[in-house]
Every structure is written in structure tokens, then in C-alpha cells.
């Protein structure tokens, strides 16, 4: 009996209606709101143009994928049984770190140029679009610089290495390195945000100290040193703990790496100090006051990173809809999809504009600037991070099933979305900090009121919402209403910035949809100029 051979040469299907690879995408050239905000707030456009072009290449996107696919690996011992306490990374991780450090992520704010903090904040926004895990060690390095001012000796040794644009991951004492990174280890099992419950002990030993205890979270454990908190006879104090000593490793034991939801490329560890050598930074008993300078600056980054994550997710969604046809029409041309995208774009523009306005206050030298930086960074961190999970999810949904597939960066964005809201003070901690700042610093309240009043008359819905806020809370709210109060203030502040500086369609669109009568679901908006809002995403 004759059995016909299978016609395996016939194709099973043709690949159609699928977007092409994104290829190289210049993150600066394709972001009009970013370019406008940098011009307005005083950032360094030339440096950011170079940074955005570098990060947006297909090669960098591929490196980001590899750094998240091949996870960091803890090497506790060598084969002879000697302790190593090192973390091994995929080469792609080092490629991303070299691009960030070399581009000035950790250094530009401290080099004396115009708009250093604005430029740094924009770099956080850009880098978060590609690979947010590598932001962590660079952010902490940036933020450690002002904390080192508490010791002239330590600052003289460490500051030049931290602001170097040389990425040097070698295992050597800081004095022998071309550049260094500095991390933070505060959290303990029993305390969490209540760092005054920390139990790590510090004992004096000549010109240095010896630490004994544990830390439940130590991000970027391969940093060259850490700022940490420990108890002395005079109370909770801040110390700098070097990672590498002359001829030996410091007695910092990496117990295990955290198996995290996201932030996969970055290693986070549980560590123990076994008589680790440390140097006192600041005065004994003033540890929180010393390390808060670092926390203050890391909060700027945790306010900017969600803006970058949202922009990255929106960029993927836009690429999809521009090349996909559904029901005989281009997806980008369908009215309901356009409403969703415009709504997402308003959140991105708002987060970016507010974050960079706050960053300008970090660059200021007047007391009013410092006061606005303190209250503004808390409001921006709170609102931007509450919006980020919703925006990344909605952008993921735009891609349908493909948005749930690891071959796209959408799962990475989604896993990352909650993190910056948890880091450096979760939502409740931030809201209580807002109340304390307004209670203890009258100038913070004054500059905030001035910022809100500056947009009066630009939109009737804004005016009505501001009036309602002031009537509802003529003073500070009860603690139980702190989230409501913080959200209201943060949305009003974002609307104020957009109404004064963004195109009318964006400013009135944000005010109308966030302060008006729109629904609470993304895309449930009306009365906004969708075409004008989406048009800003074309270039």
C-alpha cells in the first residue's frame, strides 16, 4: 500500500500582523516631555542626549534581558573552604553598570555643573526604562555623598571614588580602586522601618569600631562599603563599613540572597557582621540624623524611577499598537484604545514633571528650595509609586497575551512597579513624614502653598479642587486621613506644574481627569484632547 510522504515543506503559517523588533530607540530624541522639562528645570541636555541614545540601543535592551534572565549567584566559599562572600553577576550586569557609572548617573549631581540633580533624576528616569535593577547600587552611591560630609576624613578617602565615572567591580580596598560604589544596610528583622529597634552592636577598637549583628536587607552587597546603623553606649549611631580591607575581607558574611518578586538583576542579601571593622560617621547617638541625608536623596530616585517604569511600559504599548491591526483597523486608530493610551500618557507626564520640579529644588541653595525638596520629594514618591502598578498593568494589557510573556519587558516592568513605593519608606511612613514635615517646618508649608496658588485661574476644576482641599483640611488632618490628605496634595501639585508648564491639552487633561468627574478606571475619561496628548508621543 502506498503511503504518501508528508508535505513537510509546506509552511504551517506566515507571520503577519506582528510588530517588528524595536531595534535602536533613542530615549531622549523620542521623548518631547522630557526634553521640555529639562529645558525648563535646568538640566544638562547634551549629557542626557548621549545617555538616552546609549541606553536605547538594541544592545542595551539585550543586556537588560540577560541580566534579568541569569540571576546573581552567591559564592559563600571557594573550593578550599575559604570564605568568599561574593556575588557573581552575568557580564550584562557589568555592561549596564559601566554605562550608568560612565554616563554620570552617580557623579553628575556632585560635579558642580548646572542642574546636576535634575540631570541625575532624568538619568534615573531613562535607566529605569531599560534595566531598573542596576539603578539600586548607583542610586545609593549618588545618595551617600552628602552623608559623608559628617566626617572630613572619610569624605576625603571615599568621595573621589564615589564620584568617579570609572566602574571598577574588582575586589580591592577602596584606596586601590578607580571608582567605588557605596550601599546601605539598615533594616533588621525585628524593626523594619523602626530602625531605633536595631540590635546590631558597635564596640570601640582604637581609631575604629567593631560591629556584631545582622541586617535583614542589604541591597547591592558587592558594594565597596555600606552605611549602616548600630547601637553604641550613647545610642544608635551611623557607621561606614568597608567591604574590603588591606589583604583580607572584612568580617561581613553574606548569609543568603533574597528571592524577590522583581529587581532580579540586583542582588539583595541578608548579612551578618562578625566583628566587622567600621568607622563612625557623625556623632554617637545621632545615627538617624546622619544617615537621613542619604535617605533623603535616595527618595528622589524612588520618586523618579516609577516615572521611568511607566514610560518604558507605555513605549512598549505604543510600539505594539502602531504595528498591529485588529478588526480591520490599526490598533492605534481605535477610539477606545486611544483613550486608554492618552490616560496613561497623562500619568507619565505628571510623574515626570513633578519629579523633575522636585529635583530642581535639590539643586537650589536657598532655604525655600531645601524646604520644598523635603516636602515635594515625599509627595512625588507617594503619588508616582501609587500610580505605577496600575499604569504598568494597563500597558501590559494593551499587548494582550504577549504582554504576559517574558520575551517582552512588560513582566519586568510589572514586577518592578511596587518596589520604589516600598523602598525608603512605604506609603504609610511617607504620609506620616509629610505630616511631620508640615508640622515642624512652617516654611515647607509656605512654599507648598505658593506652588499650589501659582496655578490658580488656569482651570476652574483645579481652582475648585484646591478650594475643597483647603476647606476640608484647614490644618493638618487626623493621622487616619493622612493618605487621603497626601494624595490630594500630590495630585494638586502635579496639576499645578502641568497647568503652568505643559501644553494646554496635557494640563487641562490632567486636571479634568484627576480632579474632575472622570471614572477611576484607566481610559474612563472624557473631555480631553486625546489627539494632542498622543501627538506628543510621536517625537
Short mmCIF file of N, CA and C in Angstrom, two decimals, residues 78-247:
data_model
loop_
_atom_site.label_atom_id
_atom_site.label_comp_id
_atom_site.label_asym_id
_atom_site.label_seq_id
_atom_site.Cartn_x
_atom_site.Cartn_y
_atom_site.Cartn_z
N UNK A 78 35.19 29.43 48.61
CA UNK A 78 35.91 28.90 47.46
C UNK A 78 36.00 27.38 47.61
N UNK A 79 36.65 26.70 46.69
CA UNK A 79 36.62 25.24 46.71
C UNK A 79 37.44 24.65 47.85
N UNK A 80 38.32 25.48 48.43
CA UNK A 80 39.12 25.01 49.56
C UNK A 80 38.44 25.28 50.89
N UNK A 81 37.28 25.92 50.87
CA UNK A 81 36.56 26.19 52.10
C UNK A 81 36.82 27.56 52.70
N UNK A 82 37.60 28.41 52.01
CA UNK A 82 37.82 29.77 52.49
C UNK A 82 36.60 30.63 52.16
N UNK A 83 36.21 31.50 53.08
CA UNK A 83 35.04 32.35 52.85
C UNK A 83 35.33 33.35 51.73
N UNK A 84 34.38 33.47 50.83
CA UNK A 84 34.44 34.47 49.77
C UNK A 84 33.42 35.57 50.01
N UNK A 85 32.17 35.17 50.30
CA UNK A 85 31.09 36.15 50.49
C UNK A 85 31.05 37.13 49.33
N UNK A 86 30.97 36.58 48.13
CA UNK A 86 30.90 37.39 46.92
C UNK A 86 29.66 37.02 46.11
N UNK A 87 29.25 37.94 45.27
CA UNK A 87 28.14 37.70 44.36
C UNK A 87 28.67 37.75 42.94
N UNK A 88 28.31 36.74 42.17
CA UNK A 88 28.75 36.67 40.77
C UNK A 88 27.59 37.09 39.88
N UNK A 89 27.88 38.00 38.95
CA UNK A 89 26.86 38.54 38.05
C UNK A 89 27.15 38.13 36.61
N UNK A 90 26.10 38.13 35.81
CA UNK A 90 26.27 37.95 34.36
C UNK A 90 27.02 39.16 33.81
N UNK A 91 27.85 38.99 32.79
CA UNK A 91 28.56 40.13 32.21
C UNK A 91 27.64 41.28 31.79
N UNK A 92 26.39 40.97 31.44
CA UNK A 92 25.46 42.03 31.04
C UNK A 92 25.21 43.01 32.18
N UNK A 93 25.21 42.51 33.39
CA UNK A 93 25.04 43.40 34.56
C UNK A 93 26.17 44.42 34.59
N UNK A 94 27.38 43.97 34.41
CA UNK A 94 28.53 44.88 34.43
C UNK A 94 28.48 45.84 33.25
N UNK A 95 27.96 45.39 32.12
CA UNK A 95 27.81 46.27 30.96
C UNK A 95 26.86 47.42 31.28
N UNK A 96 25.77 47.12 31.94
CA UNK A 96 24.79 48.14 32.30
C UNK A 96 25.33 49.07 33.38
N UNK A 97 26.04 48.52 34.34
CA UNK A 97 26.65 49.34 35.38
C UNK A 97 27.69 50.28 34.80
N UNK A 98 28.50 49.77 33.88
CA UNK A 98 29.53 50.61 33.27
C UNK A 98 28.90 51.76 32.49
N UNK A 99 27.79 51.48 31.80
CA UNK A 99 27.11 52.54 31.06
C UNK A 99 26.56 53.59 32.00
N UNK A 100 25.99 53.17 33.13
CA UNK A 100 25.43 54.13 34.06
C UNK A 100 26.47 54.95 34.78
N UNK A 101 27.47 54.28 35.35
CA UNK A 101 28.53 55.00 36.06
C UNK A 101 29.30 55.89 35.09
N UNK A 102 29.61 55.36 33.91
CA UNK A 102 30.35 56.15 32.92
C UNK A 102 29.55 57.33 32.41
N UNK A 103 28.22 57.19 32.36
CA UNK A 103 27.38 58.29 31.91
C UNK A 103 27.17 59.37 32.94
N UNK A 104 27.57 59.11 34.19
CA UNK A 104 27.46 60.13 35.23
C UNK A 104 26.30 59.96 36.18
N UNK A 105 25.63 58.82 36.15
CA UNK A 105 24.45 58.60 36.99
C UNK A 105 24.74 58.97 38.45
N UNK A 106 25.85 58.47 39.00
CA UNK A 106 26.16 58.72 40.41
C UNK A 106 26.97 59.99 40.63
N UNK A 107 27.54 60.54 39.57
CA UNK A 107 28.51 61.63 39.73
C UNK A 107 28.00 63.00 39.36
N UNK A 108 27.10 63.08 38.38
CA UNK A 108 26.80 64.37 37.76
C UNK A 108 26.26 65.39 38.75
N UNK A 109 25.54 64.95 39.77
CA UNK A 109 24.97 65.90 40.73
C UNK A 109 26.04 66.58 41.57
N UNK A 110 27.24 65.97 41.65
CA UNK A 110 28.27 66.47 42.56
C UNK A 110 29.46 67.07 41.82
N UNK A 111 29.34 67.24 40.52
CA UNK A 111 30.47 67.74 39.73
C UNK A 111 30.47 69.25 39.57
N UNK A 112 29.46 69.93 40.09
CA UNK A 112 29.44 71.38 40.05
C UNK A 112 28.80 71.98 38.83
N UNK A 113 28.30 71.17 37.92
CA UNK A 113 27.66 71.70 36.73
C UNK A 113 26.23 72.17 37.01
N UNK A 114 25.67 72.91 36.09
CA UNK A 114 24.31 73.41 36.24
C UNK A 114 23.32 72.25 36.23
N UNK A 115 22.35 72.33 37.13
CA UNK A 115 21.27 71.36 37.13
C UNK A 115 21.73 69.93 37.35
N UNK A 116 22.67 69.73 38.26
CA UNK A 116 23.20 68.39 38.46
C UNK A 116 22.17 67.39 38.96
N UNK A 117 21.35 67.79 39.92
CA UNK A 117 20.34 66.86 40.44
C UNK A 117 19.22 66.62 39.44
N UNK A 118 18.87 67.65 38.69
CA UNK A 118 17.87 67.47 37.63
C UNK A 118 18.40 66.48 36.60
N UNK A 119 19.65 66.63 36.21
CA UNK A 119 20.26 65.73 35.23
C UNK A 119 20.31 64.31 35.78
N UNK A 120 20.73 64.18 37.03
CA UNK A 120 20.75 62.86 37.66
C UNK A 120 19.36 62.24 37.68
N UNK A 121 18.36 63.01 38.08
CA UNK A 121 17.00 62.48 38.16
C UNK A 121 16.51 62.01 36.79
N UNK A 122 16.86 62.75 35.76
CA UNK A 122 16.48 62.33 34.40
C UNK A 122 17.20 61.05 34.00
N UNK A 123 18.43 60.87 34.46
CA UNK A 123 19.15 59.62 34.19
C UNK A 123 18.48 58.44 34.88
N UNK A 124 17.97 58.66 36.09
CA UNK A 124 17.21 57.61 36.77
C UNK A 124 15.99 57.23 35.93
N UNK A 125 15.30 58.23 35.43
CA UNK A 125 14.12 58.03 34.59
C UNK A 125 14.48 57.23 33.34
N UNK A 126 15.58 57.58 32.70
CA UNK A 126 15.99 56.89 31.47
C UNK A 126 16.46 55.46 31.76
N UNK A 127 17.29 55.30 32.78
CA UNK A 127 17.85 53.98 33.07
C UNK A 127 16.76 53.01 33.51
N UNK A 128 15.76 53.51 34.23
CA UNK A 128 14.67 52.65 34.70
C UNK A 128 13.85 52.08 33.55
N UNK A 129 13.87 52.72 32.42
CA UNK A 129 13.14 52.22 31.27
C UNK A 129 13.80 50.96 30.68
N UNK A 130 15.09 50.80 30.93
CA UNK A 130 15.85 49.71 30.32
C UNK A 130 16.11 48.59 31.32
N UNK A 131 16.70 48.91 32.46
CA UNK A 131 17.02 47.87 33.44
C UNK A 131 17.06 48.49 34.83
N UNK A 132 15.98 48.42 35.57
CA UNK A 132 15.90 49.12 36.86
C UNK A 132 16.74 48.50 37.96
N UNK A 133 17.09 47.21 37.87
CA UNK A 133 17.85 46.59 38.94
C UNK A 133 19.21 47.23 39.15
N UNK A 134 19.87 47.63 38.08
CA UNK A 134 21.18 48.25 38.21
C UNK A 134 21.11 49.68 38.73
N UNK A 135 19.92 50.24 38.79
CA UNK A 135 19.78 51.58 39.37
C UNK A 135 20.13 51.58 40.86
N UNK A 136 19.81 50.49 41.56
CA UNK A 136 19.94 50.46 43.01
C UNK A 136 21.36 50.80 43.49
N UNK A 137 22.40 50.09 43.07
CA UNK A 137 23.74 50.43 43.57
C UNK A 137 24.19 51.82 43.15
N UNK A 138 23.78 52.27 41.97
CA UNK A 138 24.18 53.61 41.52
C UNK A 138 23.43 54.70 42.30
N UNK A 139 22.17 54.45 42.61
CA UNK A 139 21.39 55.41 43.39
C UNK A 139 21.99 55.57 44.79
N UNK A 140 22.32 54.46 45.42
CA UNK A 140 22.89 54.56 46.77
C UNK A 140 24.25 55.24 46.76
N UNK A 141 25.02 55.02 45.72
CA UNK A 141 26.31 55.69 45.60
C UNK A 141 26.12 57.19 45.48
N UNK A 142 25.20 57.60 44.62
CA UNK A 142 24.87 59.03 44.49
C UNK A 142 24.44 59.61 45.83
N UNK A 143 23.57 58.90 46.53
CA UNK A 143 22.96 59.45 47.75
C UNK A 143 23.89 59.44 48.94
N UNK A 144 24.93 58.61 48.90
CA UNK A 144 25.86 58.53 50.03
C UNK A 144 26.76 59.75 50.14
N UNK A 145 26.96 60.45 49.04
CA UNK A 145 27.93 61.56 49.02
C UNK A 145 27.60 62.62 50.07
N UNK A 146 26.37 63.14 50.15
CA UNK A 146 26.11 64.17 51.16
C UNK A 146 26.22 63.66 52.59
N UNK A 147 25.92 62.37 52.82
CA UNK A 147 26.04 61.82 54.17
C UNK A 147 27.49 61.80 54.63
N UNK A 148 28.43 61.65 53.71
CA UNK A 148 29.85 61.59 54.07
C UNK A 148 30.36 62.92 54.59
N UNK A 149 29.61 63.99 54.39
CA UNK A 149 30.03 65.29 54.90
C UNK A 149 30.14 65.31 56.42
N UNK A 150 29.58 64.30 57.07
CA UNK A 150 29.65 64.23 58.53
C UNK A 150 31.05 63.86 59.02
N UNK A 151 31.95 63.46 58.11
CA UNK A 151 33.33 63.14 58.51
C UNK A 151 34.28 63.61 57.42
N UNK A 152 35.12 64.58 57.73
CA UNK A 152 36.07 65.08 56.73
C UNK A 152 37.04 63.98 56.30
N UNK A 153 37.46 63.16 57.26
CA UNK A 153 38.43 62.10 56.94
C UNK A 153 37.85 61.08 55.99
N UNK A 154 36.64 60.57 56.30
CA UNK A 154 36.01 59.58 55.43
C UNK A 154 35.64 60.18 54.08
N UNK A 155 35.18 61.42 54.08
CA UNK A 155 34.83 62.08 52.82
C UNK A 155 36.06 62.22 51.92
N UNK A 156 37.19 62.56 52.50
CA UNK A 156 38.41 62.72 51.70
C UNK A 156 38.82 61.41 51.05
N UNK A 157 38.61 60.30 51.73
CA UNK A 157 39.01 59.00 51.20
C UNK A 157 38.00 58.45 50.20
N UNK A 158 36.71 58.59 50.50
CA UNK A 158 35.68 57.91 49.73
C UNK A 158 35.04 58.76 48.64
N UNK A 159 34.87 60.05 48.88
CA UNK A 159 34.12 60.86 47.91
C UNK A 159 34.72 60.83 46.51
N UNK A 160 36.04 60.99 46.33
CA UNK A 160 36.58 60.96 44.97
C UNK A 160 36.28 59.65 44.23
N UNK A 161 36.24 58.55 44.96
CA UNK A 161 35.94 57.27 44.32
C UNK A 161 34.47 57.15 43.95
N UNK A 162 33.59 57.70 44.79
CA UNK A 162 32.16 57.62 44.52
C UNK A 162 31.74 58.48 43.34
N UNK A 163 32.41 59.60 43.14
CA UNK A 163 32.04 60.49 42.03
C UNK A 163 32.91 60.25 40.80
N UNK A 164 33.75 59.24 40.85
CA UNK A 164 34.50 58.84 39.67
C UNK A 164 33.53 58.25 38.64
N UNK A 165 33.82 58.45 37.39
CA UNK A 165 33.00 57.85 36.33
C UNK A 165 33.59 56.52 35.84
N UNK A 166 34.45 55.95 36.65
CA UNK A 166 35.05 54.67 36.31
C UNK A 166 34.34 53.57 37.08
N UNK A 167 33.81 52.59 36.38
CA UNK A 167 33.19 51.44 37.03
C UNK A 167 34.26 50.39 37.28
N UNK A 168 34.48 50.07 38.54
CA UNK A 168 35.54 49.16 38.93
C UNK A 168 34.98 48.11 39.89
N UNK A 169 34.57 46.94 39.39
CA UNK A 169 33.99 45.92 40.27
C UNK A 169 35.01 45.01 40.93
N UNK A 170 36.29 45.33 40.85
CA UNK A 170 37.32 44.45 41.38
C UNK A 170 37.26 44.37 42.90
N UNK A 171 37.80 43.27 43.43
CA UNK A 171 37.82 43.03 44.87
C UNK A 171 39.13 43.59 45.42
N UNK A 172 39.09 44.87 45.82
CA UNK A 172 40.28 45.55 46.34
C UNK A 172 39.85 46.63 47.32
N UNK A 173 40.71 47.03 48.23
CA UNK A 173 40.39 48.15 49.11
C UNK A 173 40.13 49.42 48.31
N UNK A 174 39.31 50.30 48.86
CA UNK A 174 38.85 51.46 48.10
C UNK A 174 40.02 52.34 47.64
N UNK A 175 41.07 52.40 48.42
CA UNK A 175 42.22 53.25 48.05
C UNK A 175 42.89 52.79 46.76
N UNK A 176 42.71 51.53 46.39
CA UNK A 176 43.37 50.97 45.21
C UNK A 176 42.46 50.97 43.98
N UNK A 177 41.25 51.48 44.11
CA UNK A 177 40.27 51.36 43.04
C UNK A 177 40.12 52.66 42.25
N UNK A 178 39.74 52.52 40.97
CA UNK A 178 39.50 53.69 40.13
C UNK A 178 38.17 54.33 40.45
N UNK A 179 37.24 53.55 40.93
CA UNK A 179 35.92 54.05 41.29
C UNK A 179 35.28 53.08 42.26
N UNK A 180 34.31 53.55 43.02
CA UNK A 180 33.70 52.71 44.05
C UNK A 180 32.20 52.96 44.10
N UNK A 181 31.50 51.98 44.68
CA UNK A 181 30.07 52.13 44.97
C UNK A 181 29.87 51.96 46.46
N UNK A 182 28.82 52.58 46.98
CA UNK A 182 28.53 52.53 48.41
C UNK A 182 27.06 52.20 48.60
N UNK A 183 26.79 51.22 49.45
CA UNK A 183 25.42 50.79 49.70
C UNK A 183 24.93 51.18 51.08
N UNK A 184 23.82 50.58 51.47
CA UNK A 184 23.20 50.88 52.75
C UNK A 184 22.67 49.58 53.35
N UNK A 185 22.83 49.43 54.66
CA UNK A 185 22.29 48.27 55.36
C UNK A 185 21.73 48.75 56.69
N UNK A 186 20.43 48.96 56.74
CA UNK A 186 19.78 49.46 57.96
C UNK A 186 18.81 48.45 58.55
N UNK A 187 17.97 47.83 57.71
CA UNK A 187 16.82 47.08 58.19
C UNK A 187 17.22 45.81 58.93
N UNK A 188 16.59 45.57 60.08
CA UNK A 188 16.77 44.33 60.82
C UNK A 188 15.42 43.63 60.96
N UNK A 189 15.47 42.34 61.28
CA UNK A 189 14.25 41.53 61.32
C UNK A 189 13.19 42.13 62.23
N UNK A 190 13.60 42.55 63.41
CA UNK A 190 12.64 42.94 64.43
C UNK A 190 12.14 44.37 64.28
N UNK A 191 12.80 45.17 63.43
CA UNK A 191 12.50 46.59 63.40
C UNK A 191 11.81 47.10 62.16
N UNK A 192 12.28 46.66 60.99
CA UNK A 192 11.73 47.22 59.76
C UNK A 192 12.00 48.72 59.70
N UNK A 193 10.94 49.50 59.49
CA UNK A 193 11.08 50.96 59.42
C UNK A 193 11.46 51.56 60.77
N UNK A 194 11.21 50.84 61.85
CA UNK A 194 11.54 51.33 63.19
C UNK A 194 13.01 51.02 63.48
N UNK A 195 13.89 51.81 62.87
CA UNK A 195 15.32 51.50 62.98
C UNK A 195 15.85 51.70 64.39
N UNK A 196 15.14 52.42 65.23
CA UNK A 196 15.61 52.60 66.61
C UNK A 196 15.53 51.30 67.40
N UNK A 197 14.83 50.31 66.83
CA UNK A 197 14.80 48.98 67.46
C UNK A 197 15.97 48.12 67.03
N UNK A 198 16.89 48.67 66.23
CA UNK A 198 18.03 47.89 65.77
C UNK A 198 18.86 47.35 66.94
N UNK A 199 19.35 46.13 66.77
CA UNK A 199 20.09 45.46 67.84
C UNK A 199 21.57 45.28 67.54
N UNK A 200 22.01 45.59 66.32
CA UNK A 200 23.43 45.46 65.99
C UNK A 200 24.26 46.32 66.94
N UNK A 201 25.35 45.75 67.45
CA UNK A 201 26.17 46.42 68.47
C UNK A 201 27.49 46.90 67.86
N UNK A 202 27.95 48.01 68.36
CA UNK A 202 29.24 48.57 67.96
C UNK A 202 30.12 48.75 69.19
N UNK A 203 31.35 48.22 69.13
CA UNK A 203 32.30 48.34 70.23
C UNK A 203 33.53 49.09 69.73
N UNK A 204 34.00 50.08 70.51
CA UNK A 204 35.20 50.83 70.07
C UNK A 204 36.44 49.95 70.06
N UNK A 205 37.32 50.21 69.08
CA UNK A 205 38.57 49.44 68.96
C UNK A 205 39.65 50.36 68.39
N UNK A 206 40.16 51.25 69.22
CA UNK A 206 41.17 52.19 68.76
C UNK A 206 40.53 53.29 67.92
N UNK A 207 41.07 53.48 66.70
CA UNK A 207 40.53 54.54 65.84
C UNK A 207 39.34 54.06 65.02
N UNK A 208 38.87 52.83 65.27
CA UNK A 208 37.73 52.30 64.54
C UNK A 208 36.81 51.57 65.51
N UNK A 209 35.82 50.90 64.97
CA UNK A 209 34.84 50.17 65.77
C UNK A 209 34.68 48.76 65.20
N UNK A 210 34.08 47.88 66.00
CA UNK A 210 33.77 46.53 65.55
C UNK A 210 32.27 46.29 65.72
N UNK A 211 31.64 45.84 64.63
CA UNK A 211 30.19 45.64 64.63
C UNK A 211 29.86 44.16 64.72
N UNK A 212 28.83 43.85 65.49
CA UNK A 212 28.31 42.49 65.59
C UNK A 212 26.79 42.55 65.50
N UNK A 213 26.23 41.78 64.58
CA UNK A 213 24.78 41.78 64.43
C UNK A 213 24.38 41.37 63.03
N UNK A 214 23.10 41.51 62.75
CA UNK A 214 22.57 41.10 61.45
C UNK A 214 21.88 42.28 60.77
N UNK A 215 21.72 42.17 59.46
CA UNK A 215 20.89 43.10 58.69
C UNK A 215 20.01 42.25 57.77
N UNK A 216 18.73 42.48 57.84
CA UNK A 216 17.73 41.68 57.14
C UNK A 216 17.70 42.01 55.65
N UNK A 217 18.01 43.25 55.30
CA UNK A 217 18.11 43.67 53.90
C UNK A 217 19.39 44.47 53.70
N UNK A 218 20.21 44.00 52.81
CA UNK A 218 21.39 44.75 52.36
C UNK A 218 21.38 44.72 50.84
N UNK A 219 20.98 45.82 50.25
CA UNK A 219 20.94 45.87 48.79
C UNK A 219 22.34 46.08 48.24
N UNK A 220 22.56 45.45 47.08
CA UNK A 220 23.86 45.56 46.39
C UNK A 220 25.01 45.19 47.31
N UNK A 221 25.05 43.94 47.78
CA UNK A 221 26.08 43.54 48.75
C UNK A 221 27.49 43.50 48.19
N UNK A 222 27.66 43.67 46.89
CA UNK A 222 29.02 43.75 46.34
C UNK A 222 29.52 45.18 46.25
N UNK A 223 28.82 46.10 46.91
CA UNK A 223 29.33 47.46 47.01
C UNK A 223 30.65 47.47 47.78
N UNK A 224 31.41 48.54 47.62
CA UNK A 224 32.71 48.62 48.28
C UNK A 224 32.61 49.00 49.75
N UNK A 225 31.44 49.41 50.16
CA UNK A 225 31.20 49.74 51.55
C UNK A 225 29.73 49.99 51.77
N UNK A 226 29.35 50.14 53.04
CA UNK A 226 27.95 50.36 53.38
C UNK A 226 27.85 51.39 54.49
N UNK A 227 26.82 52.20 54.43
CA UNK A 227 26.43 52.97 55.60
C UNK A 227 25.44 52.11 56.37
N UNK A 228 25.65 52.02 57.66
CA UNK A 228 24.85 51.12 58.48
C UNK A 228 24.62 51.75 59.84
N UNK A 229 23.65 51.23 60.57
CA UNK A 229 23.32 51.72 61.90
C UNK A 229 23.60 50.64 62.94
N UNK A 230 24.15 51.07 64.06
CA UNK A 230 24.44 50.14 65.16
C UNK A 230 24.36 50.90 66.48
N UNK A 231 24.13 50.15 67.55
CA UNK A 231 24.00 50.73 68.88
C UNK A 231 25.36 50.84 69.57
N UNK A 232 25.66 52.04 70.08
CA UNK A 232 26.82 52.24 70.95
C UNK A 232 26.29 52.54 72.35
N UNK A 233 27.20 52.81 73.26
CA UNK A 233 26.78 53.16 74.62
C UNK A 233 25.97 54.45 74.64
N UNK A 234 26.11 55.26 73.60
CA UNK A 234 25.40 56.54 73.53
C UNK A 234 24.22 56.52 72.57
N UNK A 235 23.81 55.33 72.12
CA UNK A 235 22.63 55.23 71.28
C UNK A 235 22.93 54.85 69.85
N UNK A 236 21.91 54.89 69.03
CA UNK A 236 22.01 54.46 67.64
C UNK A 236 22.91 55.41 66.85
N UNK A 237 23.91 54.83 66.20
CA UNK A 237 24.93 55.63 65.53
C UNK A 237 25.14 55.11 64.11
N UNK A 238 25.71 55.97 63.26
CA UNK A 238 25.93 55.63 61.86
C UNK A 238 27.41 55.29 61.64
N UNK A 239 27.63 54.25 60.85
CA UNK A 239 28.99 53.79 60.57
C UNK A 239 29.18 53.55 59.08
N UNK A 240 30.40 53.73 58.63
CA UNK A 240 30.80 53.31 57.29
C UNK A 240 31.58 52.01 57.45
N UNK A 241 31.10 50.96 56.78
CA UNK A 241 31.73 49.65 56.87
C UNK A 241 32.36 49.32 55.53
N UNK A 242 33.68 49.32 55.43
CA UNK A 242 34.32 48.97 54.14
C UNK A 242 34.15 47.48 53.85
N UNK A 243 34.02 47.16 52.60
CA UNK A 243 33.82 45.76 52.19
C UNK A 243 35.15 45.00 52.17
N UNK A 244 36.20 45.69 51.71
CA UNK A 244 37.49 45.04 51.53
C UNK A 244 38.54 45.78 52.35
N UNK A 245 39.40 45.04 53.03
CA UNK A 245 40.47 45.60 53.83
C UNK A 245 41.82 45.25 53.20
N UNK A 246 42.87 45.81 53.73
CA UNK A 246 44.22 45.51 53.22
C UNK A 246 44.52 44.03 53.45
N UNK A 247 44.59 43.27 52.39
CA UNK A 247 44.99 41.88 52.48
C UNK A 247 43.95 40.91 52.98
#
